[in-house]
Coordinates of C-alpha atoms in Angstrom, one line a residue:
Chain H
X15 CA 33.4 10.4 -15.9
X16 CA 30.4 12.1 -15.0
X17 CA 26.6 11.1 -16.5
X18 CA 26.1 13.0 -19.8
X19 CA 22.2 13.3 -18.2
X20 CA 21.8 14.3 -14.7
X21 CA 25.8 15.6 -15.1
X22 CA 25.8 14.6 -11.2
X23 CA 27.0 11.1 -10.3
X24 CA 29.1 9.0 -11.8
X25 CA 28.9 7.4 -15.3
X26 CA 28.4 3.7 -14.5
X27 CA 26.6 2.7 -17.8
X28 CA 28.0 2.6 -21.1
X29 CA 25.6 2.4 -23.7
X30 CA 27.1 1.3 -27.5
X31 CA 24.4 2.2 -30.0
X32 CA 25.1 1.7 -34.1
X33 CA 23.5 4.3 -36.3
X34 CA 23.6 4.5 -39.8
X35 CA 26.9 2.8 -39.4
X36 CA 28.4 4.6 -36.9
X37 CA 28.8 3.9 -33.6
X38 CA 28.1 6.2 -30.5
X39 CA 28.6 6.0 -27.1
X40 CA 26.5 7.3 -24.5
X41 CA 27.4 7.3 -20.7
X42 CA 25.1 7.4 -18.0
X43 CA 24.7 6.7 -14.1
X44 CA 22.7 3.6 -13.4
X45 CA 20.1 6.2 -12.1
X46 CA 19.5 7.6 -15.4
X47 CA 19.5 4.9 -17.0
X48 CA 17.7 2.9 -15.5
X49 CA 15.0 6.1 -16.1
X50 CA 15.2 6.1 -20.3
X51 CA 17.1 3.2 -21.4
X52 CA 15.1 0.7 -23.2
X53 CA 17.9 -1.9 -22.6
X54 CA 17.6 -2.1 -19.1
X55 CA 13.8 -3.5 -19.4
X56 CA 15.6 -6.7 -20.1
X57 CA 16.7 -6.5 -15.8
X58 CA 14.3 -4.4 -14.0
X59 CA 11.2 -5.5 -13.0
X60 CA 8.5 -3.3 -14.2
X61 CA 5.1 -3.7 -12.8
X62 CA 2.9 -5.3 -15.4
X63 CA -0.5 -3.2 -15.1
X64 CA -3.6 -5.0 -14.4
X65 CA -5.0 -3.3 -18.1
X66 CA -1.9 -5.7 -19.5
X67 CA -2.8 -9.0 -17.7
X68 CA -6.4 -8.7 -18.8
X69 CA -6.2 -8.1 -22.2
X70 CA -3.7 -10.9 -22.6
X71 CA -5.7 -13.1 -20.5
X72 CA -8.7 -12.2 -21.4
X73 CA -9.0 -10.0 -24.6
X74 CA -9.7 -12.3 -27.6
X75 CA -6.8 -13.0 -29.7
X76 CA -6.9 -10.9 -33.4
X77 CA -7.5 -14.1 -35.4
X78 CA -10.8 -14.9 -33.1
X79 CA -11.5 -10.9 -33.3
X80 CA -11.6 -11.5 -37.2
X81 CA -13.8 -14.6 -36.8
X82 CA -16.4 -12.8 -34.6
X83 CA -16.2 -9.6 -37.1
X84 CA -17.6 -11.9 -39.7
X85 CA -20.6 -13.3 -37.7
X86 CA -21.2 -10.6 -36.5
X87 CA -24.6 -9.9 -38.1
X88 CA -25.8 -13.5 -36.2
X89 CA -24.4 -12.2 -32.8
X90 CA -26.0 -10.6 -29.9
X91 CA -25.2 -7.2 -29.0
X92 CA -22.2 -6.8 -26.8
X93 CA -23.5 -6.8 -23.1
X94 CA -23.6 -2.8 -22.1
X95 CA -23.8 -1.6 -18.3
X96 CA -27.1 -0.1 -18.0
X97 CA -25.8 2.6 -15.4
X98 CA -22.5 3.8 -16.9
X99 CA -22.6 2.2 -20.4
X100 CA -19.1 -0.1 -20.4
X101 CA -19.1 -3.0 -22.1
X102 CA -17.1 -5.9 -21.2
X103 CA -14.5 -5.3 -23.9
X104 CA -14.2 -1.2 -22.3
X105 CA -13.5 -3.1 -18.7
X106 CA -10.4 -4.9 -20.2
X107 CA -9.1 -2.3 -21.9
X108 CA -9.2 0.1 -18.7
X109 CA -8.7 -2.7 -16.0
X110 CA -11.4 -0.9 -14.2
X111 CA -15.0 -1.2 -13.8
X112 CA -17.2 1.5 -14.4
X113 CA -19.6 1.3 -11.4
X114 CA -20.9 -1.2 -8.8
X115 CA -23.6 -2.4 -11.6
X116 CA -21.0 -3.3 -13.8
X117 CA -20.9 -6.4 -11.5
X118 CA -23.8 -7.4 -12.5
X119 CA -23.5 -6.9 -15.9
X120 CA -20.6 -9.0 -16.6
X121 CA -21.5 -11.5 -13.5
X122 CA -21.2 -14.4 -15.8
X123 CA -17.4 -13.4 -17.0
X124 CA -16.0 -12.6 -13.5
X125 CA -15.5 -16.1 -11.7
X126 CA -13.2 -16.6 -14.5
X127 CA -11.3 -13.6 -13.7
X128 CA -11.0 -13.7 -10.4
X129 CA -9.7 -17.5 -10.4
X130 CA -6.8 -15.9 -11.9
X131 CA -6.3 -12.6 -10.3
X132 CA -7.6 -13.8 -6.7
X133 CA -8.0 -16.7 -4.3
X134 CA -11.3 -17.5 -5.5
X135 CA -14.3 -16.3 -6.9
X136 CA -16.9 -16.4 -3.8
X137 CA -16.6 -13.8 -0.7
X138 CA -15.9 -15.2 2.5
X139 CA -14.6 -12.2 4.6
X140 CA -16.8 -9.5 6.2
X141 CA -20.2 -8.3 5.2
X142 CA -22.4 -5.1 6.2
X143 CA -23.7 -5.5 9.7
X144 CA -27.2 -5.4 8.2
X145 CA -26.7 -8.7 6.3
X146 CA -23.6 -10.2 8.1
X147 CA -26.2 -12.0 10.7
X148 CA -27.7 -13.2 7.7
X149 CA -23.6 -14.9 6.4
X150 CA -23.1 -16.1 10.1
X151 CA -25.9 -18.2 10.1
X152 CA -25.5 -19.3 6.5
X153 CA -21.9 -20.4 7.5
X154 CA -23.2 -22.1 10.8
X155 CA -26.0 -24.1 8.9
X156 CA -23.4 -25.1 6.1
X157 CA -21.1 -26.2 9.0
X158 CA -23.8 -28.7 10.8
X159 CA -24.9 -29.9 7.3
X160 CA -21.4 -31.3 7.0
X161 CA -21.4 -32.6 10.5
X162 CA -24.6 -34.2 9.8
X163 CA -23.4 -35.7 6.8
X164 CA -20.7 -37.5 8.9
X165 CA -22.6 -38.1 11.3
X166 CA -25.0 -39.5 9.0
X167 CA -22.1 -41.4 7.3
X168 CA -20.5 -43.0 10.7
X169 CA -24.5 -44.3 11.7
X170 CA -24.6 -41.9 14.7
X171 CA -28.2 -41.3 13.9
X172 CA -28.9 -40.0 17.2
X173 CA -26.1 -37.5 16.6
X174 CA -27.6 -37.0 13.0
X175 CA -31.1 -36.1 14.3
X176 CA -29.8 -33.3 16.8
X177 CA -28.0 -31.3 14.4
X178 CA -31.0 -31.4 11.7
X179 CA -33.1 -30.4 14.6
X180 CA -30.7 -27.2 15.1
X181 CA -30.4 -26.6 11.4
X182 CA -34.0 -26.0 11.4
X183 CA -33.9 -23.8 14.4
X184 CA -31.0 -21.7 12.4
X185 CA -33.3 -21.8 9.1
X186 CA -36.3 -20.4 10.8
X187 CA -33.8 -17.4 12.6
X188 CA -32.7 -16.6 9.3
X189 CA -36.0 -16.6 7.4
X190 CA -36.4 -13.9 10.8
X191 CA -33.4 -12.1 9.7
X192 CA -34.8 -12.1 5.8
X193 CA -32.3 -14.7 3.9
X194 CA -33.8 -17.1 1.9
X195 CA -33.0 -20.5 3.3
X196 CA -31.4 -23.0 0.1
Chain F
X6 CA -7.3 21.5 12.1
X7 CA -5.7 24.0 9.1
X8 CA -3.6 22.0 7.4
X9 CA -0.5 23.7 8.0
X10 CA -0.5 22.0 11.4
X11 CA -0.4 18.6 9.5
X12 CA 2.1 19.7 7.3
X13 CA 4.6 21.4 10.0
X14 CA 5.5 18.0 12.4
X15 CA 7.7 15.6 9.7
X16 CA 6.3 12.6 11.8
X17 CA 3.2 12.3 13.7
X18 CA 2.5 11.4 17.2
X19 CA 2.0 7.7 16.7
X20 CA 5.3 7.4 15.1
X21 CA 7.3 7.9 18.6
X22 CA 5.5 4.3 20.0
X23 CA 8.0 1.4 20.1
X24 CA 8.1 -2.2 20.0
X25 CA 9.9 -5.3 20.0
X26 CA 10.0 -5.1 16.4
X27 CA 10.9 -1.5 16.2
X28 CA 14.0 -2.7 15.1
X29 CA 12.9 -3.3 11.9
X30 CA 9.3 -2.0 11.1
X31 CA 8.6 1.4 10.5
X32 CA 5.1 1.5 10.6
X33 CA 1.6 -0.8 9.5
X34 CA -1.0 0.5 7.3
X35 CA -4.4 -1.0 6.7
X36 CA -6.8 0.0 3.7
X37 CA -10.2 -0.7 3.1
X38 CA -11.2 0.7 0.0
X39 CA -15.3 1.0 -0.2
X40 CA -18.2 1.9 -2.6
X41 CA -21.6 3.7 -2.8
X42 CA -24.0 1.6 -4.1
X43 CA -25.9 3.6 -7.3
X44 CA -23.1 5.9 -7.9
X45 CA -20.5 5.5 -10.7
X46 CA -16.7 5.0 -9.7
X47 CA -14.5 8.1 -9.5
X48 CA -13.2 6.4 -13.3
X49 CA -16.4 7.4 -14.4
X50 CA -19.1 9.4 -12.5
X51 CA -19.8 13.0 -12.9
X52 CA -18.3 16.3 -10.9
X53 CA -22.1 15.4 -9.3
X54 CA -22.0 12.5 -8.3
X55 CA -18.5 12.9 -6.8
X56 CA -20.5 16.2 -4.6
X57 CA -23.1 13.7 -3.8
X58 CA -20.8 11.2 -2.4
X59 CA -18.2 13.3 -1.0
X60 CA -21.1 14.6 0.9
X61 CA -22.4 11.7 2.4
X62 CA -19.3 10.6 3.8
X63 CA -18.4 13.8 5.1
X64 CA -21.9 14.1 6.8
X65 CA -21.8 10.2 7.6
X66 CA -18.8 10.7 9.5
X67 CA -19.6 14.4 11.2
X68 CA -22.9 12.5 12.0
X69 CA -21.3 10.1 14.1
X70 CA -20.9 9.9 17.9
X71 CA -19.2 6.6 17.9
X72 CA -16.4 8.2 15.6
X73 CA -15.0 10.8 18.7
X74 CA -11.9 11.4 17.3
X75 CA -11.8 15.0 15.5
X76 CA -11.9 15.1 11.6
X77 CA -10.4 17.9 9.7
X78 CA -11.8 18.2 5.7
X79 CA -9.5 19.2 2.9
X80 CA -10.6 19.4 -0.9
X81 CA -7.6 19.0 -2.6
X82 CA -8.3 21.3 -5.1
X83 CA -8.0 23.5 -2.2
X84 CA -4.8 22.7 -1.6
X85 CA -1.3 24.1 -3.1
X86 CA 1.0 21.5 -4.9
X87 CA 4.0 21.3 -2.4
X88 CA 1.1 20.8 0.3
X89 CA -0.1 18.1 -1.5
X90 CA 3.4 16.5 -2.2
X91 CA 3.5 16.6 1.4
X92 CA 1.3 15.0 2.4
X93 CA 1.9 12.2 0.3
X94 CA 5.2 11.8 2.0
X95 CA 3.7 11.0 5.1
X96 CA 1.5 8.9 3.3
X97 CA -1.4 10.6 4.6
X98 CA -3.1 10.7 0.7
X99 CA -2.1 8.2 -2.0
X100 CA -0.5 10.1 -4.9
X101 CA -3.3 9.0 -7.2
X102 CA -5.4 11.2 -4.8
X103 CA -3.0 14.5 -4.9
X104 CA -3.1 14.4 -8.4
X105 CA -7.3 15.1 -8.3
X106 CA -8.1 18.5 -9.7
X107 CA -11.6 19.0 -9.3
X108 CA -12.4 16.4 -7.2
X109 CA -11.1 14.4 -4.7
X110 CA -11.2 14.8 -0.8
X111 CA -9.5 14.1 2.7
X112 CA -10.8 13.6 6.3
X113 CA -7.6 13.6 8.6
X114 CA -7.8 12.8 12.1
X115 CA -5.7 15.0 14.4
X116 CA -3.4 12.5 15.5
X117 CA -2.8 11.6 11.5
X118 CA -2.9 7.7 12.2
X119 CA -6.5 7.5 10.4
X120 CA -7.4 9.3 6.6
X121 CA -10.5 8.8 4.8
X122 CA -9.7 9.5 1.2
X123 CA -12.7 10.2 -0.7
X124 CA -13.3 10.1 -4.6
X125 CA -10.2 8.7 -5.1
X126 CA -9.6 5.6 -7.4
X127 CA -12.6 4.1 -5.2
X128 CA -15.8 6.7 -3.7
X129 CA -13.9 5.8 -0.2
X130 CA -10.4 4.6 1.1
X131 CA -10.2 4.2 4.7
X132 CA -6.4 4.3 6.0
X133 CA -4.9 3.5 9.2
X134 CA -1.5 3.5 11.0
X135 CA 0.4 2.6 13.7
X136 CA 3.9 2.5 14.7
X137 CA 6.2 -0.5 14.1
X138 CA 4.2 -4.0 13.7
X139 CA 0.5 -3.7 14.6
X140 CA -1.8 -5.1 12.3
X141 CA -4.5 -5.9 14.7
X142 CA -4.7 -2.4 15.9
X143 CA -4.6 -0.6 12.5
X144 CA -7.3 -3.5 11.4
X145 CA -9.6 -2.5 14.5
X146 CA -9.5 0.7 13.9
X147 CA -10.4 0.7 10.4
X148 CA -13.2 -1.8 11.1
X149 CA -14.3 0.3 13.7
X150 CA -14.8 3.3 11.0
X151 CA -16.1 0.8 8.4
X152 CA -18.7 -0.6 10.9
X153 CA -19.9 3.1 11.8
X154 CA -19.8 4.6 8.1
X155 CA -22.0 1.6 6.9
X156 CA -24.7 2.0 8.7
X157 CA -24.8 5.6 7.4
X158 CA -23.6 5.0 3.8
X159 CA -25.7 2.5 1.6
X160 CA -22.0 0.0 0.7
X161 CA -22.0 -1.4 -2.7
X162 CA -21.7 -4.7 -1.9
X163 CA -22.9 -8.3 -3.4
X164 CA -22.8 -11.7 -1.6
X165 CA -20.5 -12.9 -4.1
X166 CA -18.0 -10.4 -4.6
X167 CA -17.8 -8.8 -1.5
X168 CA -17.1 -5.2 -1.3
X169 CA -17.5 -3.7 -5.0
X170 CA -14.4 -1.9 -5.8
X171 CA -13.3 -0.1 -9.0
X172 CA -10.4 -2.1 -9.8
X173 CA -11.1 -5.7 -9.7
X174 CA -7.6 -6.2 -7.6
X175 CA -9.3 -4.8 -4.6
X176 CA -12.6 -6.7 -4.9
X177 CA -14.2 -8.5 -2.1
X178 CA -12.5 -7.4 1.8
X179 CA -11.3 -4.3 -0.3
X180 CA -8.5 -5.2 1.9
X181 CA -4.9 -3.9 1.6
X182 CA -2.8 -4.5 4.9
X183 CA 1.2 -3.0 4.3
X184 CA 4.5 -3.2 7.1
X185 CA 6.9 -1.1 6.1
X186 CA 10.1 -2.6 7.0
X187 CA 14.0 -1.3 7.0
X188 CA 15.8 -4.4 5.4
X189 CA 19.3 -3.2 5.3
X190 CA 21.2 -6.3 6.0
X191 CA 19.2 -8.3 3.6
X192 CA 19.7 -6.2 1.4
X193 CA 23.6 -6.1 1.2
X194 CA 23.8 -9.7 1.6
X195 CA 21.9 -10.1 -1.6
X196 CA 18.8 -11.6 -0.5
X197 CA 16.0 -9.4 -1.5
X198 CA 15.5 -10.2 -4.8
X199 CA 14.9 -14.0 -3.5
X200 CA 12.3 -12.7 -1.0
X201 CA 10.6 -10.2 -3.2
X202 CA 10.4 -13.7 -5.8
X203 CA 9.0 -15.6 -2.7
X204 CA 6.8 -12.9 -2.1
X205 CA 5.1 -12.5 -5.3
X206 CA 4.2 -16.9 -5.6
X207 CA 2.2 -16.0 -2.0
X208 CA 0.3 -13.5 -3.3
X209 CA 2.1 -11.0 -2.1
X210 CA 4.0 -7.5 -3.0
X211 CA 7.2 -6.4 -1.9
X212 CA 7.7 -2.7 -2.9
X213 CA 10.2 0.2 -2.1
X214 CA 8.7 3.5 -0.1
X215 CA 9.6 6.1 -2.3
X216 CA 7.5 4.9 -5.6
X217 CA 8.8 3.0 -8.7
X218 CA 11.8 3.4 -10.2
X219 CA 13.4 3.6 -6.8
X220 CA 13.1 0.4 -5.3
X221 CA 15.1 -0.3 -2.8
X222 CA 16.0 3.5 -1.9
X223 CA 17.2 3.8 1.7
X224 CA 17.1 0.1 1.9
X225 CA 13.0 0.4 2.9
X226 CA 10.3 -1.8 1.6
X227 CA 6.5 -2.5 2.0
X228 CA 5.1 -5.8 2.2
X229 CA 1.6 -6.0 1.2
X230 CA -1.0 -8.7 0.5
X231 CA -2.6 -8.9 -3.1
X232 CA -5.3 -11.1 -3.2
X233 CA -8.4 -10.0 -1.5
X234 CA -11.0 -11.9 -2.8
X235 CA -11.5 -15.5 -1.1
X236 CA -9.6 -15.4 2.0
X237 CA -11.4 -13.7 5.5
X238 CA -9.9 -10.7 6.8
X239 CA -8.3 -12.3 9.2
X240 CA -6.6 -14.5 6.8
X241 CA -5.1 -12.2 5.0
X242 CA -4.1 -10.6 8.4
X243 CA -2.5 -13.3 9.4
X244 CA -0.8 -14.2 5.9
X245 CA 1.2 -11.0 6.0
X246 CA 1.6 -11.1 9.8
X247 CA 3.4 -14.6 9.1
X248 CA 5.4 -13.6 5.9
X249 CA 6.2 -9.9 7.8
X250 CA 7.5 -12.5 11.1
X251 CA 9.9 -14.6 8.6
X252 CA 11.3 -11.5 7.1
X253 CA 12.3 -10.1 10.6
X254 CA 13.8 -13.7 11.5
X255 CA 15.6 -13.7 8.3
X256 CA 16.9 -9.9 8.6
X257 CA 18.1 -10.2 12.2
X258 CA 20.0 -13.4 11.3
X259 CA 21.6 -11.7 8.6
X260 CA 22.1 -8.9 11.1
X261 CA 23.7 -11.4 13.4
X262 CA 26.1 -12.8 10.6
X263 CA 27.2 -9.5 9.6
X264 CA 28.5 -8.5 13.0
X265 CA 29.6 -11.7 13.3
X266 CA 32.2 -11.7 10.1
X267 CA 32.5 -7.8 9.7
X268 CA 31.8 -5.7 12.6
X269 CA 34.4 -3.8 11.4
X270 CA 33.7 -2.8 8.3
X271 CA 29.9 -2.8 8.9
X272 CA 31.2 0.0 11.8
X273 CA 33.3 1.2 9.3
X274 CA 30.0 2.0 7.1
X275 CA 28.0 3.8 10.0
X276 CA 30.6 6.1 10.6
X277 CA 31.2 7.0 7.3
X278 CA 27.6 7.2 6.5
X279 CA 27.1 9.7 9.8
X280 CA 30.4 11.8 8.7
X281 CA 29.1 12.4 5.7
X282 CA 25.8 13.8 6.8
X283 CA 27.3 16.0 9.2
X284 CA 29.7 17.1 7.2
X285 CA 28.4 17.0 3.8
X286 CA 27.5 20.1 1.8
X287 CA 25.8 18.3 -1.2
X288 CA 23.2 15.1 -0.5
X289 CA 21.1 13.8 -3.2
X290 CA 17.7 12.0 -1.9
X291 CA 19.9 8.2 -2.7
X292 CA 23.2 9.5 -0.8
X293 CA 20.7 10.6 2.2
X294 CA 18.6 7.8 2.4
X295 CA 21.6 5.3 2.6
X296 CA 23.8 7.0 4.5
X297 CA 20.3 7.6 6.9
X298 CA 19.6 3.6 6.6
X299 CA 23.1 3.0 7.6
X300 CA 22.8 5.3 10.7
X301 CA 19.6 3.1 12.0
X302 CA 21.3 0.0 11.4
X303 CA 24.0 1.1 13.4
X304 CA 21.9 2.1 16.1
X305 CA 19.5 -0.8 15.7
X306 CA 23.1 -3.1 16.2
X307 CA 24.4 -0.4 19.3
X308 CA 27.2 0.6 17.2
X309 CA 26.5 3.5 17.4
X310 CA 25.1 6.1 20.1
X311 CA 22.9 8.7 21.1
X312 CA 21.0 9.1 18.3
X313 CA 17.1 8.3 18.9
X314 CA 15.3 6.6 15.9
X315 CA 12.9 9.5 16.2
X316 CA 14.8 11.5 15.0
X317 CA 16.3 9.3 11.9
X318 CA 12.6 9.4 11.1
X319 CA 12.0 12.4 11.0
X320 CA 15.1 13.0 8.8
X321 CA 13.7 9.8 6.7
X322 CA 10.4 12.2 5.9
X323 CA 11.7 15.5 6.2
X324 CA 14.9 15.1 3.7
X325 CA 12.3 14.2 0.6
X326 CA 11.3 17.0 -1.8
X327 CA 8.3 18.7 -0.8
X328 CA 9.3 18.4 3.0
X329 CA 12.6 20.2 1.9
X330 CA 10.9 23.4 0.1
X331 CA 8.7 23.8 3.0
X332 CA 11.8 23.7 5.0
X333 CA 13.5 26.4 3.1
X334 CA 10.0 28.6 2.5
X335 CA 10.6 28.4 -1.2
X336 CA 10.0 26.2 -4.4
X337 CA 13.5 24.8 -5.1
X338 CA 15.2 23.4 -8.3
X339 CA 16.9 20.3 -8.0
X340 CA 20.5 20.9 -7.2
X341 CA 19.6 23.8 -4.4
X342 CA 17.1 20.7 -2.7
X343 CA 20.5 18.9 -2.6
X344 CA 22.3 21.8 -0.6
X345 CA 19.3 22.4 1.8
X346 CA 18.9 18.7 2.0
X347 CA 22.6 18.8 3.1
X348 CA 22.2 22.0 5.8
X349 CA 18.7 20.1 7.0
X350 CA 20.2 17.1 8.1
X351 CA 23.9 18.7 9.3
X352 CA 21.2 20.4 11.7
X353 CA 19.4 17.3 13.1
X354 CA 21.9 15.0 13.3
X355 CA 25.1 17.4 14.2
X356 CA 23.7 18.4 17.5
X357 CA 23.0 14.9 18.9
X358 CA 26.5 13.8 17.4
X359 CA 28.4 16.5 18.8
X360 CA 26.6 15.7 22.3
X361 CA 28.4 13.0 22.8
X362 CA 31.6 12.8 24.4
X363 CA 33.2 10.5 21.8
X364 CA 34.8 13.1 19.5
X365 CA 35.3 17.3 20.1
X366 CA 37.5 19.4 22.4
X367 CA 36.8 17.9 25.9
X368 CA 36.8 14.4 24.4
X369 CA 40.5 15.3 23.0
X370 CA 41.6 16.1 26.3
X371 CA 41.2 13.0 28.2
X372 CA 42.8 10.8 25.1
X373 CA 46.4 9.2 25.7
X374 CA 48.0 9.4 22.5

């Protein structure tokens, strides 16, 4: 039998459906069906768009939505990116961001988020060359201070003392290089 | 370059490189997808703004001496719908890109392996290639770009998040790192669906080539890292060069197996598979790209002969749609692609068949029977 869609390949797929009492069949190709046929969402993966996974994640469930409605009067404004006017509720329902400010904006909400979508919430992978000195030495003084701490820890004092002495050498470079030393 | 001469060869120069993994990997693709700080994202920003930032990248990278490799610019809007389908067959431009009507832009180097897609879902999408398993390579030549554009673009970027992207799946290395990989005996023995579940608890996507809905369409799939926000570059490099490594192991032991239990039949299926695009009149896209992932199994396993995995590639990008109508100098409805897809690969794999000794006249001859 031959698909009643594409009317190419073979019918693999019988679809029963009841209506008003009567049944129908329909025969299709897996092809084709797996194109229209609402039954076959049951066995094919279909990608889940980012737009979903936030707003169930993230989007406020109705009940809380009816809760805020009614305080409203007592709440804050919703947070609005001063350069393309999205507010945090606009990013979830697009899954996108609307510029680089929006960063900003929303900086408090975002760790959250990307614990879930990411490995972490903090940047540890390249930087532009004009502040990646800057990183390097951040990375490097952060690495002694953990030495030192050991070192500190296991009473090699002498040991201790040589690595403060180089932090100090790499805090003054970077005050150089324009990072604030903390 | 006009862009005809981009559209005209199916696969590009770097394709024809082989390694010790050639066997198995098709190709490695590395995207760093980047941001001009002050402007809104393509999602949002004015035809303006996209001018203004389409321009500075254009003059950052015609600025550049370090960049020597030649550039050619194409708006899209410039360009005609089949050349645009083209070129998202050779995945030169993301079909989010080719779908840009007003704006939306491409910088194509002349040997293809490197396109900087501009005003696309991000301001800037660098892309780089190379044949068969090279993520290094295709990472040092992106970085290479990156490094020179930056110091001529002002990068949105914060200390926290990284590289600022659009879509908060790209945030932080902006990082996407793909191997495209032919998994046919994984695939019949029923294993995929365990890897691709694998796959997804590391953080990682396994998708088919030839867009949703067709997942596992000539048996060809990409691997690609999803997280790019707290891991190094070089993390994530080495994640999917790790994970890409197991799933070679894995398919060549299932390889192994196969000719091990049913050489025959698995001989049997080449055969079949190169009769019936020799000889067939009628191929739909599925029917091609099996019968064509058949054919490079058999030759990956020496079952067969004679046929070069260039040119199974090039069949692999030449038999889809918009490949086809160029072909045949005419917009074509779906049942005549079928026929021309049929005629296009009777002539590229009929010649270097027929070459061999194995079946035709003089082969006849010398048979006892």
């Amino acid at each position: 039998m031959i698909c009643e869609h594409c009317k190419q390949r073979n019918a693999t797929v019988t679809v029963t459906q009841v209506q008003s009492g009567q049944k129908v069949e329909h025969h299709y190709c897996d092809v084709c069906a797996s194109q229209f046929h609402p039954f076959h969402a049951e066995f094919k993966q279909e990608p889940i768009s980012i737009q979903q996974l936030l707003s169930n994640w993230f989007g406020s469930p109705s009940w809380q939505q009816q809760k805020a409605g009614e305080k409203q009067q007592a709440q804050p404004q919703p947070q609005t990116c001063p350069q393309c006017g999205f507010t945090y509720k606009q990013f979830l329902k697009e899954g996108k961001f609307g510029c680089p400010s929006c960063y900003d904006t929303f900086s408090e909400h975002l760790p959250k988020l990307f614990n879930r979508i990411q490995a972490g919430p903090q940047h540890i992978g390249k930087m532009p060359g004009a502040r990646s000195n800057v990183y390097v030495i951040k990375k490097q003084i952060e690495d002694i201070r953990k030495r030192m701490k050991v070192a500190v820890d296991e009473e090699q004092f002498e040991e201790a003392a040589k690595l403060r002495d180089e932090v100090k050498e790499l805090e003054k470079h970077l005050q150089f290089e324009g990072g604030d030393v903390s | 370059m006009m862009i005809e001469s981009f559209l005209e060869r199916a696969t590009p120069i770097w394709m024809s490189m082989e390694d010790d993994y050639s066997d198995i990997v098709i190709s490695t693709r590395i995207r760093l997808a980047r941001n001009l700080d002050g402007y809104r994202f393509p999602l949002a920003f004015t035809e303006n703004e996209a001018l203004q930032v389409e321009q500075a990248v254009t003059h950052a990278i015609k600025d550049s001496t370090e960049l020597q490799e030649n550039y050619s610019y194409f708006a899209i809007k410039d360009l005609t719908a089949l050349q645009r389908q083209i070129l998202v067959e050779k995945h030169l431009i993301s079909p989010q890109l080719a779908k840009k009507e007003l704006v939306g832009s491409m910088l194509l180097s002349d040997d293809e392996s490197t396109s900087i897609m501009v005003n696309e879902e991000d301001h800037l999408r660098i892309q780089c290639m190379t044949a068969s398993f090279q993520l290094q390579k295709a990472f040092e030549q992106a970085d290479k770009i990156d490094r020179t554009l930056e110091k001529a673009l002002p990068y949105a970027f914060r200390d926290t998040f990284g590289y600022l992207t659009s879509c908060p799946t790209n945030i932080g290395t902006g990082l996407r790192a793909s191997v495209m990989m032919h998994l046919p005996a994984l695939t019949l023995t029923g294993q995929m669906n365990q890897i691709i579940n694998a796959m997804t608890r590391l953080g990682m996507t396994v998708r088919g080539i030839y867009g949703e809905g067709s997942e596992n369409l000539g048996n060809v799939y990409q691997v690609s890292n999803q997280i790019t926000l707290g891991k190094t570059e070089d993390d994530i490099l080495a994640d999917i060069q790790s994970v890409a490594e197991k799933i070679i192991q894995k398919e060549r032991h299932a390889r192994g197996k196969l000719m091990e239990k049913a050489e025959l039949a698995l001989e049997d299926r080449v055969y079949r598979s190169l009769g019936t695009l020799t000889y067939a009149r009628i191929l739909t896209s599925e029917e091609a790209a099996t019968c064509l992932s058949n054919i490079r199994l058999g030759v990956d396993l020496q079952l067969i002969e004679g046929i070069k995995a260039t040119t199974l590639n090039e069949c692999v990008v030449s038999m889809q749609p918009g490949f086809l109508q160029h072909y045949a100098g005419d917009v074509l409805p779906p049942a005549e692609r079928d026929r021309v897809r049929a005629e296009m690969l009777r002539e590229a794999l009929f010649q270097e068949n027929m070459s061999k000794p194995i079946i035709g006249e003089k082969g006849e001859d010398s048979f006892d029977v």
